[in-house]
PDB file of C-alpha atoms in Angstrom:
ATOM      1  CA  ASP A  10       0.000   0.000   0.000  1.00 60.00           C
ATOM      2  CA  ALA A  11       1.783   3.137  -1.238  1.00 73.00           C
ATOM      3  CA  GLY A  12       1.952   6.055   1.086  1.00 93.00           C
ATOM      4  CA  VAL A  13       2.012   9.700   0.078  1.00 97.00           C
ATOM      5  CA  THR A  14       4.437  10.267  -2.771  1.00 97.00           C
ATOM      6  CA  GLN A  15       5.844  13.620  -3.863  1.00 98.00           C
ATOM      7  CA  SER A  16       7.875  14.687  -6.856  1.00 97.00           C
ATOM      8  CA  PRO A  17      10.440  15.877  -7.458  1.00 97.00           C
ATOM      9  CA  THR A  18      12.452  15.257  -4.292  1.00 97.00           C
ATOM     10  CA  HIS A  19      14.751  18.205  -4.907  1.00 97.00           C
ATOM     11  CA  LEU A  20      14.479  21.259  -7.119  1.00 96.00           C
ATOM     12  CA  ILE A  21      16.623  24.316  -7.731  1.00 98.00           C
ATOM     13  CA  LYS A  22      15.118  27.466  -9.223  1.00 97.00           C
ATOM     14  CA  THR A  23      16.075  31.109  -9.560  1.00 97.00           C
ATOM     15  CA  ARG A  24      14.191  34.168  -8.384  1.00 97.00           C
ATOM     16  CA  GLY A  25      11.208  35.069 -10.535  1.00 97.00           C
ATOM     17  CA  GLN A  26      10.714  31.607 -11.945  1.00 98.00           C
ATOM     18  CA  GLN A  27       7.648  29.439 -11.475  1.00 98.00           C
ATOM     19  CA  VAL A  28       7.527  25.918 -10.020  1.00 98.00           C
ATOM     20  CA  THR A  29       5.043  23.044  -9.886  1.00 98.00           C
ATOM     21  CA  LEU A  30       5.220  20.359  -7.221  1.00 98.00           C
ATOM     22  CA  ARG A  31       3.213  17.147  -7.354  1.00 98.00           C
ATOM     23  CA  CYS A  32       1.618  14.881  -4.787  1.00 98.00           C
ATOM     24  CA  SER A  33      -0.130  11.530  -4.938  1.00 98.00           C
ATOM     25  CA  PRO A  34      -2.144  10.772  -1.801  1.00 96.00           C
ATOM     26  CA  LYS A  35      -2.098   7.550   0.147  1.00 95.00           C
ATOM     27  CA  SER A  36      -4.335   4.917  -1.387  1.00 93.00           C
ATOM     28  CA  GLY A  37      -7.924   5.474  -0.292  1.00 89.00           C
ATOM     29  CA  HIS A  38      -7.405   9.092   0.762  1.00 91.00           C
ATOM     30  CA  ASP A  39      -9.307  11.905  -0.902  1.00 92.00           C
ATOM     31  CA  THR A  40      -8.107  15.048   0.883  1.00 91.00           C
ATOM     32  CA  VAL A  41      -4.749  16.690   0.239  1.00 93.00           C
ATOM     33  CA  SER A  42      -3.081  19.431   2.260  1.00 93.00           C
ATOM     34  CA  TRP A  43       0.126  21.317   1.504  1.00 96.00           C
ATOM     35  CA  TYR A  44       2.602  22.656   4.053  1.00 96.00           C
ATOM     36  CA  GLN A  45       5.768  24.732   3.869  1.00 97.00           C
ATOM     37  CA  GLN A  46       8.546  23.978   6.320  1.00 96.00           C
ATOM     38  CA  ALA A  47      11.444  26.401   6.675  1.00 94.00           C
ATOM     39  CA  LEU A  48      14.647  25.199   8.262  1.00 91.00           C
ATOM     40  CA  GLY A  49      14.277  24.778  12.015  1.00 89.00           C
ATOM     41  CA  GLN A  50      10.545  25.515  12.022  1.00 91.00           C
ATOM     42  CA  GLY A  51       7.407  23.434  12.169  1.00 91.00           C
ATOM     43  CA  PRO A  52       5.367  22.958   8.989  1.00 93.00           C
ATOM     44  CA  GLN A  53       3.083  25.872   8.074  1.00 93.00           C
ATOM     45  CA  PHE A  54      -0.285  25.165   6.450  1.00 92.00           C
ATOM     46  CA  ILE A  55      -0.677  26.493   2.888  1.00 96.00           C
ATOM     47  CA  PHE A  56      -4.038  25.100   1.743  1.00 94.00           C
ATOM     48  CA  GLN A  57      -6.200  22.000   1.572  1.00 92.00           C
ATOM     49  CA  TYR A  58      -8.086  20.428  -1.324  1.00 93.00           C
ATOM     50  CA  TYR A  59     -11.127  18.206  -1.144  1.00 91.00           C
ATOM     51  CA  GLU A  60     -13.459  17.272  -3.995  1.00 92.00           C
ATOM     52  CA  GLU A  61     -11.220  19.264  -6.340  1.00 95.00           C
ATOM     53  CA  GLU A  62     -11.859  22.506  -4.458  1.00 94.00           C
ATOM     54  CA  GLU A  63      -9.730  24.574  -2.131  1.00 93.00           C
ATOM     55  CA  ARG A  64     -11.411  24.192   1.253  1.00 89.00           C
ATOM     56  CA  GLN A  65      -9.138  26.141   3.551  1.00 88.00           C
ATOM     57  CA  ARG A  66      -6.175  28.405   3.094  1.00 92.00           C
ATOM     58  CA  GLY A  67      -3.405  29.533   5.375  1.00 92.00           C
ATOM     59  CA  ASN A  68      -1.643  32.876   5.410  1.00 93.00           C
ATOM     60  CA  PHE A  69       0.118  32.571   2.061  1.00 97.00           C
ATOM     61  CA  PRO A  70       0.007  35.034  -0.874  1.00 97.00           C
ATOM     62  CA  ASP A  71      -1.803  34.399  -4.131  1.00 96.00           C
ATOM     63  CA  ARG A  72       1.514  33.407  -5.717  1.00 98.00           C
ATOM     64  CA  PHE A  73       0.772  30.041  -4.139  1.00 98.00           C
ATOM     65  CA  SER A  74      -1.964  28.158  -5.953  1.00 98.00           C
ATOM     66  CA  GLY A  75      -3.046  24.584  -6.269  1.00 97.00           C
ATOM     67  CA  HIS A  76      -5.154  22.054  -7.987  1.00 97.00           C
ATOM     68  CA  GLN A  77      -6.656  18.676  -7.236  1.00 98.00           C
ATOM     69  CA  PHE A  78      -7.416  16.175  -9.968  1.00 97.00           C
ATOM     70  CA  PRO A  79     -10.261  13.634 -10.178  1.00 97.00           C
ATOM     71  CA  ASN A  80      -7.867  10.885  -9.059  1.00 96.00           C
ATOM     72  CA  TYR A  81      -7.236  12.948  -5.865  1.00 96.00           C
ATOM     73  CA  SER A  82      -3.641  13.807  -6.776  1.00 98.00           C
ATOM     74  CA  SER A  83      -2.644  17.416  -6.365  1.00 98.00           C
ATOM     75  CA  GLU A  84      -0.260  20.101  -7.568  1.00 98.00           C
ATOM     76  CA  LEU A  85       1.190  23.109  -5.811  1.00 98.00           C
ATOM     77  CA  ASN A  86       2.214  26.013  -8.019  1.00 98.00           C
ATOM     78  CA  VAL A  87       4.337  28.915  -6.892  1.00 98.00           C
ATOM     79  CA  ASN A  88       4.842  31.934  -9.180  1.00 97.00           C
ATOM     80  CA  ALA A  89       7.442  34.704  -9.079  1.00 97.00           C
ATOM     81  CA  LEU A  90       9.692  32.768  -6.744  1.00 98.00           C
ATOM     82  CA  LEU A  91      11.445  34.641  -3.947  1.00 97.00           C
ATOM     83  CA  LEU A  92      14.517  33.654  -1.978  1.00 97.00           C
ATOM     84  CA  GLY A  93      12.242  33.206   1.045  1.00 96.00           C
ATOM     85  CA  ASP A  94      10.335  30.455  -0.732  1.00 98.00           C
ATOM     86  CA  SER A  95      13.255  28.113  -0.159  1.00 97.00           C
ATOM     87  CA  ALA A  96      11.860  25.380   2.053  1.00 97.00           C
ATOM     88  CA  LEU A  97      10.703  21.791   2.324  1.00 97.00           C
ATOM     89  CA  TYR A  98       7.224  21.503   0.827  1.00 98.00           C
ATOM     90  CA  LEU A  99       5.164  18.747   2.356  1.00 97.00           C
ATOM     91  CA  CYS A 100       1.999  17.119   1.128  1.00 97.00           C
ATOM     92  CA  ALA A 101      -0.347  15.342   3.516  1.00 94.00           C
ATOM     93  CA  SER A 102      -3.389  13.235   2.729  1.00 93.00           C
ATOM     94  CA  SER A 103      -6.315  12.086   4.775  1.00 89.00           C
ATOM     95  CA  LEU A 104      -9.740  10.551   4.458  1.00 84.00           C
ATOM     96  CA  ALA A 105     -12.627  12.926   4.811  1.00 73.00           C
ATOM     97  CA  PRO A 106     -15.170  13.350   6.245  1.00 61.00           C
ATOM     98  CA  GLN A 107     -14.007  10.929   8.947  1.00 56.00           C
ATOM     99  CA  SER A 108     -12.457  13.639  11.047  1.00 57.00           C
ATOM    100  CA  ASN A 109     -10.684  11.385  13.510  1.00 66.00           C
ATOM    101  CA  GLN A 110      -8.361  10.013  10.879  1.00 75.00           C
ATOM    102  CA  PRO A 111      -4.846  11.478  10.989  1.00 83.00           C
ATOM    103  CA  GLN A 112      -3.098  13.106   8.067  1.00 87.00           C
ATOM    104  CA  HIS A 113      -0.247  11.151   6.494  1.00 92.00           C
ATOM    105  CA  PHE A 114       2.736  13.049   5.113  1.00 95.00           C
ATOM    106  CA  GLY A 115       5.080  12.494   2.227  1.00 97.00           C
ATOM    107  CA  ASP A 116       8.797  13.196   2.548  1.00 96.00           C
ATOM    108  CA  GLY A 117       8.489  16.464   0.721  1.00 97.00           C
ATOM    109  CA  THR A 118      10.131  18.396  -2.057  1.00 98.00           C
ATOM    110  CA  ARG A 119      13.192  20.406  -1.102  1.00 97.00           C
ATOM    111  CA  LEU A 120      13.002  23.664  -3.072  1.00 98.00           C
ATOM    112  CA  SER A 121      16.060  25.882  -3.236  1.00 97.00           C
ATOM    113  CA  ILE A 122      15.883  29.370  -4.751  1.00 97.00           C
ATOM    114  CA  LEU A 123      19.108  30.943  -5.977  1.00 94.00           C
TER     115      LEU A 123
ATOM    116  CA  LEU B   8      -7.682  25.152  16.938  1.00 54.00           C
ATOM    117  CA  ALA B   9      -6.271  24.857  20.435  1.00 61.00           C
ATOM    118  CA  LYS B  10      -2.757  26.167  20.995  1.00 83.00           C
ATOM    119  CA  THR B  11      -0.241  23.735  22.412  1.00 90.00           C
ATOM    120  CA  THR B  12       2.823  24.240  24.592  1.00 93.00           C
ATOM    121  CA  GLN B  13       5.604  21.676  24.832  1.00 95.00           C
ATOM    122  CA  PRO B  14       9.261  21.775  25.893  1.00 96.00           C
ATOM    123  CA  ILE B  15      11.673  22.963  23.235  1.00 96.00           C
ATOM    124  CA  SER B  16      14.166  20.184  23.899  1.00 97.00           C
ATOM    125  CA  MET B  17      14.805  17.073  25.973  1.00 97.00           C
ATOM    126  CA  ASP B  18      17.818  14.850  26.480  1.00 97.00           C
ATOM    127  CA  SER B  19      17.825  11.154  27.323  1.00 97.00           C
ATOM    128  CA  TYR B  20      20.002   8.043  27.263  1.00 97.00           C
ATOM    129  CA  GLU B  21      19.404   4.804  25.482  1.00 97.00           C
ATOM    130  CA  GLY B  22      17.125   2.434  27.347  1.00 97.00           C
ATOM    131  CA  GLN B  23      15.354   5.124  29.343  1.00 97.00           C
ATOM    132  CA  GLU B  24      11.665   5.958  29.212  1.00 97.00           C
ATOM    133  CA  VAL B  25      10.937   9.425  27.884  1.00 98.00           C
ATOM    134  CA  ASN B  26       7.807  11.374  28.694  1.00 98.00           C
ATOM    135  CA  ILE B  27       6.982  14.530  26.737  1.00 97.00           C
ATOM    136  CA  THR B  28       4.129  16.601  28.132  1.00 96.00           C
ATOM    137  CA  CYS B  29       2.013  18.937  26.064  1.00 95.00           C
ATOM    138  CA  SER B  30      -0.340  21.583  27.451  1.00 95.00           C
ATOM    139  CA  HIS B  31      -3.539  22.457  25.588  1.00 92.00           C
ATOM    140  CA  ASN B  32      -5.735  24.423  27.972  1.00 92.00           C
ATOM    141  CA  ASN B  33      -8.254  25.493  25.332  1.00 89.00           C
ATOM    142  CA  ILE B  34      -8.961  22.075  23.846  1.00 89.00           C
ATOM    143  CA  ALA B  35     -12.455  21.803  22.370  1.00 86.00           C
ATOM    144  CA  THR B  36     -14.949  18.995  22.897  1.00 86.00           C
ATOM    145  CA  ASN B  37     -14.449  17.602  19.377  1.00 81.00           C
ATOM    146  CA  ASP B  38     -10.657  17.890  19.364  1.00 85.00           C
ATOM    147  CA  TYR B  39      -8.337  14.919  19.184  1.00 88.00           C
ATOM    148  CA  ILE B  40      -4.722  14.928  20.390  1.00 91.00           C
ATOM    149  CA  THR B  41      -2.183  13.738  17.869  1.00 91.00           C
ATOM    150  CA  TRP B  42       1.576  13.318  18.020  1.00 95.00           C
ATOM    151  CA  TYR B  43       3.935  13.286  15.065  1.00 96.00           C
ATOM    152  CA  GLN B  44       7.647  12.441  14.830  1.00 97.00           C
ATOM    153  CA  GLN B  45       9.918  14.059  12.294  1.00 97.00           C
ATOM    154  CA  PHE B  46      13.455  13.184  11.237  1.00 95.00           C
ATOM    155  CA  PRO B  47      15.602  15.657   9.271  1.00 90.00           C
ATOM    156  CA  SER B  48      14.606  15.981   5.609  1.00 86.00           C
ATOM    157  CA  GLN B  49      11.590  13.707   6.063  1.00 93.00           C
ATOM    158  CA  GLY B  50       7.902  14.387   6.469  1.00 95.00           C
ATOM    159  CA  PRO B  51       6.244  14.119   9.876  1.00 95.00           C
ATOM    160  CA  ARG B  52       5.274  10.573  10.750  1.00 95.00           C
ATOM    161  CA  PHE B  53       2.089   9.850  12.687  1.00 93.00           C
ATOM    162  CA  ILE B  54       2.853   8.258  16.063  1.00 95.00           C
ATOM    163  CA  ILE B  55      -0.325   8.134  18.090  1.00 95.00           C
ATOM    164  CA  GLN B  56      -3.688   9.798  18.536  1.00 92.00           C
ATOM    165  CA  GLY B  57      -6.192   9.859  21.367  1.00 93.00           C
ATOM    166  CA  TYR B  58      -9.281  11.524  22.719  1.00 92.00           C
ATOM    167  CA  LYS B  59      -9.260  10.593  26.408  1.00 90.00           C
ATOM    168  CA  THR B  60      -7.713   8.240  28.988  1.00 89.00           C
ATOM    169  CA  LYS B  61      -4.866   6.125  27.630  1.00 95.00           C
ATOM    170  CA  VAL B  62      -3.954   4.912  24.186  1.00 94.00           C
ATOM    171  CA  THR B  63      -1.137   2.489  23.470  1.00 95.00           C
ATOM    172  CA  ASN B  64       0.325   1.183  20.236  1.00 95.00           C
ATOM    173  CA  GLU B  65       3.482  -0.631  19.264  1.00 94.00           C
ATOM    174  CA  VAL B  66       5.706   2.431  19.553  1.00 93.00           C
ATOM    175  CA  ALA B  67       4.243   4.725  22.231  1.00 97.00           C
ATOM    176  CA  SER B  68       1.606   5.437  24.827  1.00 97.00           C
ATOM    177  CA  LEU B  69      -0.484   8.550  25.168  1.00 97.00           C
ATOM    178  CA  PHE B  70      -1.853   9.540  28.559  1.00 97.00           C
ATOM    179  CA  ILE B  71      -4.722  12.026  28.697  1.00 97.00           C
ATOM    180  CA  PRO B  72      -6.159  13.160  32.049  1.00 96.00           C
ATOM    181  CA  ALA B  73      -9.870  13.589  32.555  1.00 95.00           C
ATOM    182  CA  ASP B  74      -9.829  17.361  31.977  1.00 95.00           C
ATOM    183  CA  ARG B  75      -7.916  16.856  28.672  1.00 95.00           C
ATOM    184  CA  LYS B  76      -5.965  20.078  29.230  1.00 94.00           C
ATOM    185  CA  SER B  77      -2.676  18.252  28.818  1.00 95.00           C
ATOM    186  CA  SER B  78      -1.326  15.014  27.437  1.00 96.00           C
ATOM    187  CA  THR B  79       1.869  13.004  27.804  1.00 97.00           C
ATOM    188  CA  LEU B  80       3.588  11.031  25.098  1.00 98.00           C
ATOM    189  CA  SER B  81       5.552   8.156  26.579  1.00 98.00           C
ATOM    190  CA  LEU B  82       8.341   6.448  24.632  1.00 97.00           C
ATOM    191  CA  PRO B  83       9.508   3.252  26.365  1.00 94.00           C
ATOM    192  CA  ARG B  84      13.220   2.382  26.295  1.00 94.00           C
ATOM    193  CA  VAL B  85      14.354   4.899  23.708  1.00 97.00           C
ATOM    194  CA  SER B  86      17.181   4.193  21.301  1.00 96.00           C
ATOM    195  CA  LEU B  87      19.480   6.452  19.286  1.00 97.00           C
ATOM    196  CA  SER B  88      17.042   6.215  16.380  1.00 96.00           C
ATOM    197  CA  ASP B  89      14.367   7.970  18.448  1.00 97.00           C
ATOM    198  CA  THR B  90      16.342  11.210  18.166  1.00 97.00           C
ATOM    199  CA  ALA B  91      13.884  13.449  16.339  1.00 97.00           C
ATOM    200  CA  VAL B  92      11.472  16.356  16.687  1.00 97.00           C
ATOM    201  CA  TYR B  93       8.128  15.472  18.271  1.00 98.00           C
ATOM    202  CA  TYR B  94       5.049  17.603  17.598  1.00 96.00           C
ATOM    203  CA  CYS B  95       1.875  17.687  19.669  1.00 93.00           C
ATOM    204  CA  LEU B  96      -1.231  18.826  17.774  1.00 90.00           C
ATOM    205  CA  VAL B  97      -4.769  19.343  18.908  1.00 87.00           C
ATOM    206  CA  GLY B  98      -7.758  19.682  16.653  1.00 81.00           C
ATOM    207  CA  ASP B  99     -10.191  18.051  14.312  1.00 68.00           C
ATOM    208  CA  VAL B 100      -7.386  16.359  12.472  1.00 59.00           C
ATOM    209  CA  GLY B 101      -8.782  14.734   9.381  1.00 54.00           C
ATOM    210  CA  GLY B 102     -11.743  16.269   7.668  1.00 54.00           C
ATOM    211  CA  PRO B 103     -12.006  19.053   5.109  1.00 55.00           C
ATOM    212  CA  GLY B 104     -10.952  22.403   6.388  1.00 56.00           C
ATOM    213  CA  THR B 105      -8.838  20.968   9.164  1.00 68.00           C
ATOM    214  CA  ALA B 106      -5.438  22.556   8.895  1.00 75.00           C
ATOM    215  CA  LEU B 107      -2.811  21.151  11.217  1.00 80.00           C
ATOM    216  CA  ILE B 108      -1.141  23.879  13.257  1.00 81.00           C
ATOM    217  CA  PHE B 109       2.396  22.915  14.135  1.00 86.00           C
ATOM    218  CA  GLY B 110       4.464  24.604  16.812  1.00 85.00           C
ATOM    219  CA  LYS B 111       8.224  24.266  17.066  1.00 85.00           C
ATOM    220  CA  GLY B 112       7.948  20.805  18.606  1.00 94.00           C
ATOM    221  CA  THR B 113      10.221  19.094  21.107  1.00 97.00           C
ATOM    222  CA  THR B 114      13.667  18.097  19.934  1.00 97.00           C
ATOM    223  CA  LEU B 115      14.560  14.828  21.652  1.00 98.00           C
ATOM    224  CA  SER B 116      18.236  13.910  21.728  1.00 98.00           C
ATOM    225  CA  VAL B 117      19.116  10.354  22.759  1.00 97.00           C
ATOM    226  CA  SER B 118      22.700   9.552  23.674  1.00 97.00           C
ATOM    227  CA  SER B 119      24.508   6.276  24.267  1.00 94.00           C
TER     228      SER B 119
END
């Protein structure tokens, strides 16, 4: 049973560029959340997708956008990259609406902005 | 979502039992308590979750007093591989619109 998978594992971009990160949820899960984790900090919530719609959003600018596909996989897009966007981007999946089920995380995409 | 407070760091030796306490004074009736473990350059890994009393699985125990304003994660006989950051989270942890709010966590260092 595959867990949450993310691609790519590492990525290097320059300021101003755009990036797309991908996530496949754990088998049987239908809800995907994205988090940004800066070095030495806990993960920060970006947004969550369920039924192909953004259901909740954290305190991130509109440069961060996402999408969920009919097969429940998801993409995170970041435009006009800034140096401060360098971080580990984590995807988590869960099964809704059973709210007592924990979110399962992938190992993330390490994004470095030069 | 209820705010949590946990120690920034803890030190232990191999073979000892480690107890990490988390305070969550404003926990809501529908909130669950969940603990995650994170190693460097990996995603958080679910350890244990509970609502009240005591929960035990193959890796840890979670003790929750009757007032649910705190909880204690207990790791029996830790090893070097238990060195990691441990996060305590409180909230409705699974359904749509349930963002997980992470603090800085507790960095556990296990020495030989």
